[in-house]
PDB file of C-alpha atoms in Angstrom:
ATOM      1  CA  UNK A   5     -62.087  70.148  41.253  1.00 39.00           C
ATOM      2  CA  UNK A   6     -58.524  71.024  42.312  1.00 42.00           C
ATOM      3  CA  UNK A   7     -56.707  68.886  44.865  1.00 43.00           C
ATOM      4  CA  UNK A   8     -56.391  70.356  48.396  1.00 39.00           C
ATOM      5  CA  UNK A   9     -52.672  71.030  47.879  1.00 43.00           C
ATOM      6  CA  UNK A  10     -53.413  73.020  44.704  1.00 44.00           C
ATOM      7  CA  UNK A  11     -56.123  75.062  46.420  1.00 40.00           C
ATOM      8  CA  UNK A  12     -53.778  75.800  49.321  1.00 42.00           C
ATOM      9  CA  UNK A  13     -51.049  76.849  46.886  1.00 45.00           C
ATOM     10  CA  UNK A  14     -53.326  79.575  45.524  1.00 43.00           C
ATOM     11  CA  UNK A  15     -52.965  81.403  48.852  1.00 45.00           C
ATOM     12  CA  UNK A  16     -49.416  80.263  49.561  1.00 47.00           C
ATOM     13  CA  UNK A  17     -46.848  82.561  51.132  1.00 53.00           C
ATOM     14  CA  UNK A  18     -44.128  79.898  51.087  1.00 52.00           C
ATOM     15  CA  UNK A  19     -41.610  79.777  48.277  1.00 57.00           C
ATOM     16  CA  UNK A  20     -40.175  76.460  47.040  1.00 54.00           C
ATOM     17  CA  UNK A  21     -36.846  77.220  48.705  1.00 63.00           C
ATOM     18  CA  UNK A  22     -38.188  78.037  52.177  1.00 78.00           C
ATOM     19  CA  UNK A  23     -36.899  75.876  55.032  1.00 86.00           C
ATOM     20  CA  UNK A  24     -39.327  75.443  57.934  1.00 89.00           C
ATOM     21  CA  UNK A  25     -37.891  75.089  61.439  1.00 92.00           C
ATOM     22  CA  UNK A  26     -39.818  72.490  63.445  1.00 93.00           C
ATOM     23  CA  UNK A  27     -39.401  72.499  67.244  1.00 94.00           C
ATOM     24  CA  UNK A  28     -40.144  69.100  68.775  1.00 91.00           C
ATOM     25  CA  UNK A  29     -40.880  68.664  72.476  1.00 90.00           C
ATOM     26  CA  UNK A  30     -39.045  65.373  72.829  1.00 88.00           C
ATOM     27  CA  UNK A  31     -37.613  64.136  76.138  1.00 86.00           C
ATOM     28  CA  UNK A  32     -35.929  60.951  74.898  1.00 87.00           C
ATOM     29  CA  UNK A  33     -35.413  61.650  71.201  1.00 87.00           C
ATOM     30  CA  UNK A  34     -38.045  59.155  70.056  1.00 86.00           C
ATOM     31  CA  UNK A  35     -40.286  61.770  68.398  1.00 83.00           C
ATOM     32  CA  UNK A  36     -37.328  63.283  66.575  1.00 85.00           C
ATOM     33  CA  UNK A  37     -36.310  59.865  65.342  1.00 87.00           C
ATOM     34  CA  UNK A  38     -39.857  59.029  64.255  1.00 82.00           C
ATOM     35  CA  UNK A  39     -40.352  62.274  62.354  1.00 85.00           C
ATOM     36  CA  UNK A  40     -36.910  62.023  60.761  1.00 85.00           C
ATOM     37  CA  UNK A  41     -37.736  58.524  59.533  1.00 84.00           C
ATOM     38  CA  UNK A  42     -41.138  59.649  58.268  1.00 80.00           C
ATOM     39  CA  UNK A  43     -39.737  62.595  56.354  1.00 82.00           C
ATOM     40  CA  UNK A  44     -37.076  60.431  54.737  1.00 80.00           C
ATOM     41  CA  UNK A  45     -39.896  59.158  52.549  1.00 65.00           C
ATOM     42  CA  UNK A  46     -40.861  62.673  51.466  1.00 68.00           C
ATOM     43  CA  UNK A  47     -39.431  64.570  48.529  1.00 71.00           C
ATOM     44  CA  UNK A  48     -39.595  67.662  50.758  1.00 70.00           C
ATOM     45  CA  UNK A  49     -37.232  66.392  53.442  1.00 77.00           C
ATOM     46  CA  UNK A  50     -34.744  69.215  52.824  1.00 78.00           C
ATOM     47  CA  UNK A  51     -37.437  71.814  53.480  1.00 85.00           C
ATOM     48  CA  UNK A  52     -37.550  70.982  57.204  1.00 88.00           C
ATOM     49  CA  UNK A  53     -34.967  71.735  59.889  1.00 90.00           C
ATOM     50  CA  UNK A  54     -35.723  69.721  63.043  1.00 90.00           C
ATOM     51  CA  UNK A  55     -34.902  71.264  66.428  1.00 92.00           C
ATOM     52  CA  UNK A  56     -35.320  69.277  69.645  1.00 93.00           C
ATOM     53  CA  UNK A  57     -36.287  70.551  73.115  1.00 94.00           C
ATOM     54  CA  UNK A  58     -35.956  67.982  75.925  1.00 92.00           C
ATOM     55  CA  UNK A  59     -38.589  69.464  78.242  1.00 91.00           C
ATOM     56  CA  UNK A  60     -41.379  71.999  78.460  1.00 91.00           C
ATOM     57  CA  UNK A  61     -38.987  74.424  80.134  1.00 93.00           C
ATOM     58  CA  UNK A  62     -36.507  74.023  77.283  1.00 94.00           C
ATOM     59  CA  UNK A  63     -39.343  74.550  74.812  1.00 94.00           C
ATOM     60  CA  UNK A  64     -40.470  77.803  76.405  1.00 95.00           C
ATOM     61  CA  UNK A  65     -36.896  79.061  76.512  1.00 95.00           C
ATOM     62  CA  UNK A  66     -36.320  78.114  72.874  1.00 94.00           C
ATOM     63  CA  UNK A  67     -39.483  79.931  71.835  1.00 94.00           C
ATOM     64  CA  UNK A  68     -38.158  83.214  73.208  1.00 92.00           C
ATOM     65  CA  UNK A  69     -36.335  83.577  69.891  1.00 87.00           C
ATOM     66  CA  UNK A  70     -38.601  84.069  66.855  1.00 86.00           C
ATOM     67  CA  UNK A  71     -36.953  81.610  64.459  1.00 90.00           C
ATOM     68  CA  UNK A  72     -39.299  78.634  64.963  1.00 93.00           C
ATOM     69  CA  UNK A  73     -42.047  78.138  62.371  1.00 93.00           C
ATOM     70  CA  UNK A  74     -44.067  75.309  63.964  1.00 93.00           C
ATOM     71  CA  UNK A  75     -44.086  73.207  67.163  1.00 94.00           C
ATOM     72  CA  UNK A  76     -44.646  69.428  67.215  1.00 93.00           C
ATOM     73  CA  UNK A  77     -45.935  68.403  70.660  1.00 92.00           C
ATOM     74  CA  UNK A  78     -46.618  64.772  71.694  1.00 90.00           C
ATOM     75  CA  UNK A  79     -49.588  64.494  74.065  1.00 86.00           C
ATOM     76  CA  UNK A  80     -49.603  60.734  74.696  1.00 74.00           C
ATOM     77  CA  UNK A  81     -49.923  58.547  76.732  1.00 62.00           C
ATOM     78  CA  UNK A  82     -52.349  60.706  78.756  1.00 59.00           C
ATOM     79  CA  UNK A  83     -53.886  64.149  78.896  1.00 60.00           C
ATOM     80  CA  UNK A  84     -50.767  65.560  80.553  1.00 69.00           C
ATOM     81  CA  UNK A  85     -49.678  66.959  77.224  1.00 78.00           C
ATOM     82  CA  UNK A  86     -52.787  69.140  77.029  1.00 88.00           C
ATOM     83  CA  UNK A  87     -51.460  71.196  79.939  1.00 89.00           C
ATOM     84  CA  UNK A  88     -48.210  71.714  78.035  1.00 91.00           C
ATOM     85  CA  UNK A  89     -50.222  72.784  74.991  1.00 92.00           C
ATOM     86  CA  UNK A  90     -52.086  75.442  77.000  1.00 92.00           C
ATOM     87  CA  UNK A  91     -48.792  76.715  78.477  1.00 94.00           C
ATOM     88  CA  UNK A  92     -47.064  76.940  75.096  1.00 94.00           C
ATOM     89  CA  UNK A  93     -50.084  78.558  73.459  1.00 92.00           C
ATOM     90  CA  UNK A  94     -50.156  81.235  76.187  1.00 93.00           C
ATOM     91  CA  UNK A  95     -46.532  82.158  75.435  1.00 93.00           C
ATOM     92  CA  UNK A  96     -46.835  82.087  71.634  1.00 92.00           C
ATOM     93  CA  UNK A  97     -50.497  82.811  70.767  1.00 88.00           C
ATOM     94  CA  UNK A  98     -50.037  82.808  66.993  1.00 86.00           C
ATOM     95  CA  UNK A  99     -47.376  80.131  66.457  1.00 92.00           C
ATOM     96  CA  UNK A 100     -48.762  76.947  64.851  1.00 91.00           C
ATOM     97  CA  UNK A 101     -48.708  73.892  67.133  1.00 92.00           C
ATOM     98  CA  UNK A 102     -49.329  70.349  65.886  1.00 91.00           C
ATOM     99  CA  UNK A 103     -49.951  67.689  68.515  1.00 90.00           C
ATOM    100  CA  UNK A 104     -48.960  64.050  68.092  1.00 89.00           C
ATOM    101  CA  UNK A 105     -51.274  61.492  69.683  1.00 86.00           C
ATOM    102  CA  UNK A 106     -51.745  57.734  69.676  1.00 81.00           C
ATOM    103  CA  UNK A 107     -54.367  56.177  67.421  1.00 72.00           C
ATOM    104  CA  UNK A 108     -56.593  55.095  70.300  1.00 73.00           C
ATOM    105  CA  UNK A 109     -56.454  58.657  71.642  1.00 76.00           C
ATOM    106  CA  UNK A 110     -57.697  60.409  68.502  1.00 76.00           C
ATOM    107  CA  UNK A 111     -60.508  62.143  70.477  1.00 78.00           C
ATOM    108  CA  UNK A 112     -57.669  63.678  72.495  1.00 83.00           C
ATOM    109  CA  UNK A 113     -56.327  65.172  69.276  1.00 81.00           C
ATOM    110  CA  UNK A 114     -59.706  66.771  68.580  1.00 78.00           C
ATOM    111  CA  UNK A 115     -59.770  68.138  72.126  1.00 82.00           C
ATOM    112  CA  UNK A 116     -56.290  69.580  71.607  1.00 85.00           C
ATOM    113  CA  UNK A 117     -57.525  71.448  68.528  1.00 81.00           C
ATOM    114  CA  UNK A 118     -60.313  72.934  70.644  1.00 78.00           C
ATOM    115  CA  UNK A 119     -57.667  74.096  73.149  1.00 84.00           C
ATOM    116  CA  UNK A 120     -55.632  75.897  70.523  1.00 84.00           C
ATOM    117  CA  UNK A 121     -53.635  73.315  68.569  1.00 87.00           C
ATOM    118  CA  UNK A 122     -53.525  73.977  64.848  1.00 84.00           C
ATOM    119  CA  UNK A 123     -53.804  70.312  63.909  1.00 83.00           C
ATOM    120  CA  UNK A 124     -53.084  66.791  65.153  1.00 85.00           C
ATOM    121  CA  UNK A 125     -51.260  63.782  63.747  1.00 85.00           C
ATOM    122  CA  UNK A 126     -51.592  60.108  64.670  1.00 84.00           C
ATOM    123  CA  UNK A 127     -48.223  58.656  65.695  1.00 81.00           C
ATOM    124  CA  UNK A 128     -48.906  55.243  64.153  1.00 80.00           C
ATOM    125  CA  UNK A 129     -49.857  56.843  60.828  1.00 76.00           C
ATOM    126  CA  UNK A 130     -46.975  59.294  60.615  1.00 77.00           C
ATOM    127  CA  UNK A 131     -45.549  59.099  57.116  1.00 75.00           C
ATOM    128  CA  UNK A 132     -43.615  61.543  54.997  1.00 72.00           C
ATOM    129  CA  UNK A 133     -46.239  63.103  52.733  1.00 76.00           C
ATOM    130  CA  UNK A 134     -48.815  63.523  55.511  1.00 77.00           C
ATOM    131  CA  UNK A 135     -46.297  64.965  57.977  1.00 82.00           C
ATOM    132  CA  UNK A 136     -44.848  67.390  55.430  1.00 83.00           C
ATOM    133  CA  UNK A 137     -48.299  68.500  54.299  1.00 82.00           C
ATOM    134  CA  UNK A 138     -49.538  69.081  57.863  1.00 83.00           C
ATOM    135  CA  UNK A 139     -46.435  71.018  58.923  1.00 87.00           C
ATOM    136  CA  UNK A 140     -46.491  73.162  55.793  1.00 85.00           C
ATOM    137  CA  UNK A 141     -50.211  73.841  56.027  1.00 83.00           C
ATOM    138  CA  UNK A 142     -49.960  74.872  59.692  1.00 85.00           C
ATOM    139  CA  UNK A 143     -47.341  77.463  58.766  1.00 87.00           C
ATOM    140  CA  UNK A 144     -49.432  78.647  55.805  1.00 85.00           C
ATOM    141  CA  UNK A 145     -52.455  79.296  58.032  1.00 82.00           C
ATOM    142  CA  UNK A 146     -50.325  81.215  60.546  1.00 84.00           C
ATOM    143  CA  UNK A 147     -48.777  83.394  57.845  1.00 84.00           C
ATOM    144  CA  UNK A 148     -52.038  84.132  56.046  1.00 84.00           C
ATOM    145  CA  UNK A 149     -53.605  84.916  59.423  1.00 82.00           C
ATOM    146  CA  UNK A 150     -50.793  87.408  60.076  1.00 83.00           C
ATOM    147  CA  UNK A 151     -51.329  89.124  56.716  1.00 82.00           C
ATOM    148  CA  UNK A 152     -55.068  89.260  57.370  1.00 84.00           C
ATOM    149  CA  UNK A 153     -54.440  90.817  60.794  1.00 82.00           C
ATOM    150  CA  UNK A 154     -52.324  93.585  59.237  1.00 80.00           C
ATOM    151  CA  UNK A 155     -54.866  94.450  56.547  1.00 77.00           C
ATOM    152  CA  UNK A 156     -57.688  94.283  59.098  1.00 75.00           C
ATOM    153  CA  UNK A 157     -55.867  96.694  61.410  1.00 74.00           C
ATOM    154  CA  UNK A 158     -55.087  99.159  58.605  1.00 70.00           C
ATOM    155  CA  UNK A 159     -58.419  99.039  56.767  1.00 63.00           C
ATOM    156  CA  UNK A 160     -59.798 102.606  56.826  1.00 58.00           C
ATOM    157  CA  UNK A 161     -63.226 103.133  58.402  1.00 56.00           C
ATOM    158  CA  UNK A 162     -66.250 103.643  56.221  1.00 54.00           C
ATOM    159  CA  UNK A 163     -67.854 107.103  56.086  1.00 50.00           C
ATOM    160  CA  UNK A 164     -69.480 107.843  59.435  1.00 50.00           C
ATOM    161  CA  UNK A 165     -67.479 105.201  61.332  1.00 52.00           C
ATOM    162  CA  UNK A 166     -65.240 106.280  64.176  1.00 49.00           C
ATOM    163  CA  UNK A 167     -62.794 103.426  63.610  1.00 52.00           C
ATOM    164  CA  UNK A 168     -62.403  99.670  63.721  1.00 52.00           C
ATOM    165  CA  UNK A 169     -65.060  97.611  65.476  1.00 53.00           C
ATOM    166  CA  UNK A 170     -63.506  96.871  68.894  1.00 57.00           C
ATOM    167  CA  UNK A 171     -65.695  93.973  70.027  1.00 74.00           C
ATOM    168  CA  UNK A 172     -65.384  90.426  68.663  1.00 84.00           C
ATOM    169  CA  UNK A 173     -67.904  89.613  65.956  1.00 88.00           C
ATOM    170  CA  UNK A 174     -69.626  87.028  68.172  1.00 89.00           C
ATOM    171  CA  UNK A 175     -70.206  89.607  70.930  1.00 89.00           C
ATOM    172  CA  UNK A 176     -71.048  92.574  68.680  1.00 88.00           C
ATOM    173  CA  UNK A 177     -73.482  90.728  66.378  1.00 92.00           C
ATOM    174  CA  UNK A 178     -74.450  87.417  68.066  1.00 92.00           C
ATOM    175  CA  UNK A 179     -77.368  86.618  65.762  1.00 95.00           C
ATOM    176  CA  UNK A 180     -75.382  87.433  62.625  1.00 95.00           C
ATOM    177  CA  UNK A 181     -72.431  85.433  63.931  1.00 95.00           C
ATOM    178  CA  UNK A 182     -74.671  82.393  64.469  1.00 95.00           C
ATOM    179  CA  UNK A 183     -76.020  82.767  60.931  1.00 96.00           C
ATOM    180  CA  UNK A 184     -72.522  83.000  59.455  1.00 96.00           C
ATOM    181  CA  UNK A 185     -71.392  79.967  61.494  1.00 95.00           C
ATOM    182  CA  UNK A 186     -74.319  78.005  60.038  1.00 95.00           C
ATOM    183  CA  UNK A 187     -73.378  79.123  56.535  1.00 95.00           C
ATOM    184  CA  UNK A 188     -69.756  78.127  57.074  1.00 95.00           C
ATOM    185  CA  UNK A 189     -70.847  74.812  58.589  1.00 94.00           C
ATOM    186  CA  UNK A 190     -72.957  74.173  55.498  1.00 93.00           C
ATOM    187  CA  UNK A 191     -69.894  74.750  53.345  1.00 93.00           C
ATOM    188  CA  UNK A 192     -67.970  72.211  55.430  1.00 93.00           C
ATOM    189  CA  UNK A 193     -70.871  69.742  55.077  1.00 91.00           C
ATOM    190  CA  UNK A 194     -70.844  70.214  51.323  1.00 90.00           C
ATOM    191  CA  UNK A 195     -67.085  69.759  51.152  1.00 89.00           C
ATOM    192  CA  UNK A 196     -67.214  66.476  53.067  1.00 87.00           C
ATOM    193  CA  UNK A 197     -70.142  65.213  50.986  1.00 85.00           C
ATOM    194  CA  UNK A 198     -68.245  66.091  47.831  1.00 83.00           C
ATOM    195  CA  UNK A 199     -65.308  63.963  48.971  1.00 75.00           C
ATOM    196  CA  UNK A 200     -67.363  61.039  50.310  1.00 70.00           C
ATOM    197  CA  UNK A 201     -70.320  60.980  47.925  1.00 68.00           C
ATOM    198  CA  UNK A 202     -69.036  62.978  44.935  1.00 67.00           C
ATOM    199  CA  UNK A 203     -72.123  65.129  45.337  1.00 62.00           C
ATOM    200  CA  UNK A 204     -71.635  68.401  43.414  1.00 57.00           C
ATOM    201  CA  UNK A 205     -71.774  71.649  45.339  1.00 63.00           C
ATOM    202  CA  UNK A 206     -70.971  75.256  44.431  1.00 80.00           C
ATOM    203  CA  UNK A 207     -68.556  75.551  47.345  1.00 86.00           C
ATOM    204  CA  UNK A 208     -66.176  78.143  45.956  1.00 87.00           C
ATOM    205  CA  UNK A 209     -68.922  80.649  45.186  1.00 90.00           C
ATOM    206  CA  UNK A 210     -70.530  80.039  48.585  1.00 92.00           C
ATOM    207  CA  UNK A 211     -67.172  80.609  50.265  1.00 92.00           C
ATOM    208  CA  UNK A 212     -66.652  83.871  48.367  1.00 92.00           C
ATOM    209  CA  UNK A 213     -70.112  85.098  49.379  1.00 94.00           C
ATOM    210  CA  UNK A 214     -69.381  84.183  52.988  1.00 95.00           C
ATOM    211  CA  UNK A 215     -66.069  86.054  52.833  1.00 93.00           C
ATOM    212  CA  UNK A 216     -67.890  89.127  51.527  1.00 93.00           C
ATOM    213  CA  UNK A 217     -70.444  88.975  54.351  1.00 94.00           C
ATOM    214  CA  UNK A 218     -67.681  88.525  56.943  1.00 92.00           C
ATOM    215  CA  UNK A 219     -65.701  91.415  55.450  1.00 89.00           C
ATOM    216  CA  UNK A 220     -68.745  93.697  55.574  1.00 88.00           C
ATOM    217  CA  UNK A 221     -68.753  93.214  59.357  1.00 88.00           C
ATOM    218  CA  UNK A 222     -65.027  94.068  59.540  1.00 86.00           C
ATOM    219  CA  UNK A 223     -64.156  90.663  60.977  1.00 87.00           C
ATOM    220  CA  UNK A 224     -60.583  89.960  62.008  1.00 85.00           C
ATOM    221  CA  UNK A 225     -58.596  86.720  61.993  1.00 84.00           C
ATOM    222  CA  UNK A 226     -59.768  85.752  65.482  1.00 83.00           C
ATOM    223  CA  UNK A 227     -63.381  86.101  64.338  1.00 89.00           C
ATOM    224  CA  UNK A 228     -62.701  83.793  61.390  1.00 89.00           C
ATOM    225  CA  UNK A 229     -61.028  81.191  63.607  1.00 85.00           C
ATOM    226  CA  UNK A 230     -63.961  81.403  66.021  1.00 87.00           C
ATOM    227  CA  UNK A 231     -66.427  80.832  63.174  1.00 91.00           C
ATOM    228  CA  UNK A 232     -64.422  77.769  62.182  1.00 90.00           C
ATOM    229  CA  UNK A 233     -64.193  76.510  65.765  1.00 86.00           C
ATOM    230  CA  UNK A 234     -67.916  76.888  66.435  1.00 89.00           C
ATOM    231  CA  UNK A 235     -68.855  75.122  63.203  1.00 90.00           C
ATOM    232  CA  UNK A 236     -66.435  72.278  63.924  1.00 87.00           C
ATOM    233  CA  UNK A 237     -67.708  71.846  67.486  1.00 84.00           C
ATOM    234  CA  UNK A 238     -71.259  71.605  66.190  1.00 87.00           C
ATOM    235  CA  UNK A 239     -70.208  68.874  63.793  1.00 87.00           C
ATOM    236  CA  UNK A 240     -68.258  66.999  66.433  1.00 80.00           C
ATOM    237  CA  UNK A 241     -71.433  66.863  68.531  1.00 80.00           C
ATOM    238  CA  UNK A 242     -73.391  65.444  65.597  1.00 82.00           C
ATOM    239  CA  UNK A 243     -70.893  63.026  64.021  1.00 77.00           C
ATOM    240  CA  UNK A 244     -68.520  60.305  65.168  1.00 68.00           C
ATOM    241  CA  UNK A 245     -64.719  60.354  65.089  1.00 64.00           C
ATOM    242  CA  UNK A 246     -64.586  58.670  61.674  1.00 68.00           C
ATOM    243  CA  UNK A 247     -66.659  61.383  60.003  1.00 76.00           C
ATOM    244  CA  UNK A 248     -64.717  64.081  61.860  1.00 79.00           C
ATOM    245  CA  UNK A 249     -61.547  63.031  60.033  1.00 76.00           C
ATOM    246  CA  UNK A 250     -63.163  64.302  56.848  1.00 82.00           C
ATOM    247  CA  UNK A 251     -64.209  67.521  58.507  1.00 85.00           C
ATOM    248  CA  UNK A 252     -60.703  68.057  59.879  1.00 81.00           C
ATOM    249  CA  UNK A 253     -59.144  67.506  56.454  1.00 80.00           C
ATOM    250  CA  UNK A 254     -61.567  69.752  54.574  1.00 85.00           C
ATOM    251  CA  UNK A 255     -61.711  72.281  57.397  1.00 86.00           C
ATOM    252  CA  UNK A 256     -57.964  72.908  57.138  1.00 82.00           C
ATOM    253  CA  UNK A 257     -58.340  73.891  53.495  1.00 85.00           C
ATOM    254  CA  UNK A 258     -61.567  75.876  53.849  1.00 89.00           C
ATOM    255  CA  UNK A 259     -60.239  77.934  56.768  1.00 88.00           C
ATOM    256  CA  UNK A 260     -57.184  78.895  54.739  1.00 85.00           C
ATOM    257  CA  UNK A 261     -59.310  79.674  51.681  1.00 89.00           C
ATOM    258  CA  UNK A 262     -61.677  81.858  53.703  1.00 90.00           C
ATOM    259  CA  UNK A 263     -58.747  83.796  55.153  1.00 88.00           C
ATOM    260  CA  UNK A 264     -57.221  84.099  51.697  1.00 86.00           C
ATOM    261  CA  UNK A 265     -60.427  85.572  50.267  1.00 88.00           C
ATOM    262  CA  UNK A 266     -60.572  88.040  53.157  1.00 88.00           C
ATOM    263  CA  UNK A 267     -56.975  89.094  52.581  1.00 86.00           C
ATOM    264  CA  UNK A 268     -57.868  89.866  48.955  1.00 86.00           C
ATOM    265  CA  UNK A 269     -61.019  91.780  49.932  1.00 86.00           C
ATOM    266  CA  UNK A 270     -59.287  93.806  52.642  1.00 83.00           C
ATOM    267  CA  UNK A 271     -56.294  94.528  50.436  1.00 79.00           C
ATOM    268  CA  UNK A 272     -58.526  95.792  47.634  1.00 80.00           C
ATOM    269  CA  UNK A 273     -60.662  97.898  49.970  1.00 73.00           C
ATOM    270  CA  UNK A 274     -57.563  99.266  51.700  1.00 66.00           C
ATOM    271  CA  UNK A 275     -56.073 100.281  48.355  1.00 61.00           C
ATOM    272  CA  UNK A 276     -59.324 101.935  47.319  1.00 64.00           C
ATOM    273  CA  UNK A 277     -59.805 103.885  50.573  1.00 57.00           C
ATOM    274  CA  UNK A 278     -57.869 106.668  52.291  1.00 50.00           C
ATOM    275  CA  UNK A 279     -54.687 105.669  54.094  1.00 45.00           C
ATOM    276  CA  UNK A 280     -54.814 105.793  57.896  1.00 46.00           C
ATOM    277  CA  UNK A 281     -53.443 109.151  58.988  1.00 46.00           C
ATOM    278  CA  UNK A 282     -53.834 110.722  55.543  1.00 43.00           C
ATOM    279  CA  UNK A 283     -55.188 114.229  55.216  1.00 40.00           C
TER     280      UNK A 283
END
């Protein structure tokens, strides 16, 4: 089975020469210093340009220009940072945000993901390869999500349809959504078992079938993220923090893969169908 990085690369929109601009919310410079030190141990150090904002107000002002690829937001030592996360997410709904939390506050990192963070990192375990991988992956998901949104918006209606389905998948087809969330959750379970127990599972074929079922319902990127969120919340209720680390790691890859399959399906169907506005 391919490594996660190789599976992500199959859907990659980043070229080897791309430089990612990372905006850090960092009042005293300590986060900037910590990330700089961590990335010094990574062969990809030159792929990241670090930009510092001293306050939330500075951050919001800096984000008015569209040249930032990802935000790194510390949320320790308390839940105060979660309020900043909600404020930033409201201003930039699609920009990836990674929160940085202390090791004893890892449940806070999971809560941040539920509130809209793309991922979380543990400050005490911040090292070059992990930081670079998380930053790069967050940008990958955002870019693939953007491509999926464009194809979803332009996909021509099927014969007899008036246009795109306006309601979210969960509201339009609640029973089907619940079934798809269970299917996706089963894929996540299989992925974690494969890593922990080396138990074989036909995950790629199951993921392709799920993508086909989701595409048949004309699901958009928000629907896919909601499927992922619901499945992850169900697993958080059933498993402890230690097991959730595996789900977070595999979930990052599976979400990107699912979006990548949908991009391919929508692109192919868009190319096969009439162009919007065509005679």
